[in-house]
XYZ file of C-alpha atoms in Angstrom:
80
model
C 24.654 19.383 -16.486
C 21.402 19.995 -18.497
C 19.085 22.368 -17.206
C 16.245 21.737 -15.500
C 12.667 20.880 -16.746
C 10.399 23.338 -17.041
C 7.421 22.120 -15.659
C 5.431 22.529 -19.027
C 8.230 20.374 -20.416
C 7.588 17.072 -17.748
C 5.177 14.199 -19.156
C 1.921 13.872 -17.412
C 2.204 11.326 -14.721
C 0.275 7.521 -15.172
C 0.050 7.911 -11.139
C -1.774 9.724 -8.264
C -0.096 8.384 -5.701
C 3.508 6.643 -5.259
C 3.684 4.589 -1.973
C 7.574 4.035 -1.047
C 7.637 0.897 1.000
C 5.594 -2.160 0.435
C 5.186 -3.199 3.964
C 2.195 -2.987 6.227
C 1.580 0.606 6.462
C 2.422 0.779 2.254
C -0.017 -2.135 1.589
C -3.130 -0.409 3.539
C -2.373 2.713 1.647
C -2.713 0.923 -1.693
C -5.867 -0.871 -0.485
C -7.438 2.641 0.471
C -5.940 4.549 -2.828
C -7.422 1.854 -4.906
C -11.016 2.093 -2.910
C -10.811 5.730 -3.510
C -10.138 4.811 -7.107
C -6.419 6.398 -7.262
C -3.730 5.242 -9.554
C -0.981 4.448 -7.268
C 2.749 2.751 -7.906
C 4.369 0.856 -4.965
C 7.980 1.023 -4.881
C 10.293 -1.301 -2.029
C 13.774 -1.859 -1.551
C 13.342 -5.360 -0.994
C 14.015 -7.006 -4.474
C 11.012 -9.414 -4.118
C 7.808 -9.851 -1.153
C 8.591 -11.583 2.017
C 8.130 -15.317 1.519
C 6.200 -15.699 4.878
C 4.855 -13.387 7.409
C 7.291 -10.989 9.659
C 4.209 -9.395 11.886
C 4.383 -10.787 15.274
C 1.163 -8.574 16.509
C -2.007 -7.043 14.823
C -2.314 -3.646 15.687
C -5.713 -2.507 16.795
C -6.099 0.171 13.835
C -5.273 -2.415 11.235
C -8.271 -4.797 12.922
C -10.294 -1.960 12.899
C -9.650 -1.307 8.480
C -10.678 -5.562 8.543
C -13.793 -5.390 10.152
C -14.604 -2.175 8.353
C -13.599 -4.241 4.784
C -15.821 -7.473 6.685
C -12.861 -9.142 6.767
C -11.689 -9.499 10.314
C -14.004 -12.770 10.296
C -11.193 -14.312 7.310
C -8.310 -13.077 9.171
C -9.524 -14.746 12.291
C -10.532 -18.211 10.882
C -6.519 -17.959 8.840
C -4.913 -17.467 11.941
C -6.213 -20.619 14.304
């Protein structure tokens, strides 16, 4: 077994942030890391998106980030 980095030795990371999971909670954190001008990696299981939505409810809190981003009117008018 080799022995372990020192930490002088490690490369400087290309990332602030690394967001594991690129569902709904995953994909607001990217959307606030990049506002907040942060580097950030997402990294999912899933070998490829979801093809079609698997929310069945909009929670209050993620409403709340829409109308905050003006964009609760564009979710609204996509959903009818």
């Amino acid at each position: 077994m080799p022995p372990p980095l020192e930490q002088s030795d490690m490369p400087e990371p290309d990332i602030d942030l690394l967001i594991c999971g690129a569902g709904p909670t995953g994909l607001a954190m990217a959307a606030e890391a990049a506002r907040s001008g942060l580097r950030y990696r997402i990294i999912d299981k899933a070998p490829h998106g979801a093809q079609h939505s698997q929310a069945l409810v909009v929670q209050a809190r993620t409403l709340e980030q829409f109308e905050r981003e003006g964009r609760a009117g564009d979710l609204f008018e996509y959903v009818r």
